[in-house]
């Protein structure tokens, strides 16, 4: 019996010839990642354990991106803890100030997470790196502390569900819509404890941004990881960025899957996930009249340059509706600069948008766009739980950047096709 | 080990933002987090819960974020264990790693707020005090038991450092 991509990467990192679903393994970690919310607890645990040094100064990466630029004194104290730890431990990759970006956009861009690697991060959206053909999964602060010290993590080898996407993408349908549609189909625990392997001709032609978006939201179906076989598109993205050697793995022809799901993407229109779960999806034509107070375009899900371009193409020459606030958040300094160089800042500013520095901020109701009681937002982010972006009686709808941009102009949820 | 406590019942997909909203994540102080435990699901919860009480959920308890603040808030609020039909995987790991007992029970849906349960962690048996009816839970994998016995993941690691 052959092995899946996920099983192969896990076996390689556990120094085993093969692994099977259900096996408990102790695996070598290529990168251990933390942010300003999760790393403070890990740092406390690190010192409490009596550890003196991290296992590898170039493989423990800290990015204070959630409540940074510091939103209040307590947040400032948390970020300071990361700064001091990074200095003391002489971490090679600590991104602060003008170098800081949203972690899951920043690390791929810097070539710090690579195909075939095993990456853990104390952030649930660490699964994003599966888009590069890596095994990447979110853990808690204690797991991070243990990995910072030992360079290892214990894992149960997951079963894999294979998703096959065929057909022609309809206009304005992106990676975001494919993953929202999939979550709508299988539910927020549809892949609980499992690996989601995204395959098929549509995925083979999907660009890196769309792949990262899809893997990013695997956690919203309860998955341990989302993964896409690395190919020429991956190579094209990574070859000039990679800071280490890397290896491409692929699933065997006779690999065993717990389930195989096939989708004809031609039937999928741009998706909107209604409050308060990502599985509450509807096609854009079925949304009805949802008046908006705020629109957010950004995050580790959809804050990449391709997302900025998509939003800008819709916003060009248009104005944000009166009564609606549009916040655009390029996810990294490079994306920010590229958007500026390509003239997108003019488009966004002319439209009446606010351009925020890179931060996770509003996605988790942290800062830079918190919702008041009764307010409604469309966001290109990943979660629409109760209170996710602010007041428990506010509402979040999830969509792709083009739909979010069109909705900002309309003042209500709608697709680019509705703009004249 | 055996515990007895009163049930606080929640539904499906209790997410980490309900357990501890991100607006309180500018601290990791357990006492502070406990004050806001389950706030957006039941605003008065932190004031009502008493030491030893049991949280019961249906499917996919703890879905969403990797924040360890979620099990920390629950434990610091005095909750003795969490029972659910199923748990989201990061929450499951975190609970074991930081020492909050959790049990998967197919029948979690039958328990109601205010009912008294006794839980035997060695056998995994849950008994409804009033009726005496007993329910089984999914056995804890041996490796996880080892983690619990060594007092959590960090104690486990510390043995290796020394």
JSON list of C-alpha atoms in Angstrom, two decimals, chain A residues 24 83 107 246 252 284 300 397 406 412:
[
{"chain": "A", "resi": 24, "resn": "UNK", "atom": "CA", "xyz": [1.93, 8.24, 17.16]},
{"chain": "A", "resi": 83, "resn": "UNK", "atom": "CA", "xyz": [11.41, 41.28, 21.65]},
{"chain": "A", "resi": 107, "resn": "UNK", "atom": "CA", "xyz": [6.98, 33.34, 6.11]},
{"chain": "A", "resi": 246, "resn": "UNK", "atom": "CA", "xyz": [13.78, 21.61, 0.05]},
{"chain": "A", "resi": 252, "resn": "UNK", "atom": "CA", "xyz": [1.53, 7.38, -4.34]},
{"chain": "A", "resi": 284, "resn": "UNK", "atom": "CA", "xyz": [-23.54, 35.21, -4.15]},
{"chain": "A", "resi": 300, "resn": "UNK", "atom": "CA", "xyz": [-3.45, 35.59, 6.38]},
{"chain": "A", "resi": 397, "resn": "UNK", "atom": "CA", "xyz": [-19.70, 37.50, 6.51]},
{"chain": "A", "resi": 406, "resn": "UNK", "atom": "CA", "xyz": [-17.77, 45.16, -4.79]},
{"chain": "A", "resi": 412, "resn": "UNK", "atom": "CA", "xyz": [-24.38, 45.73, 0.76]}
]
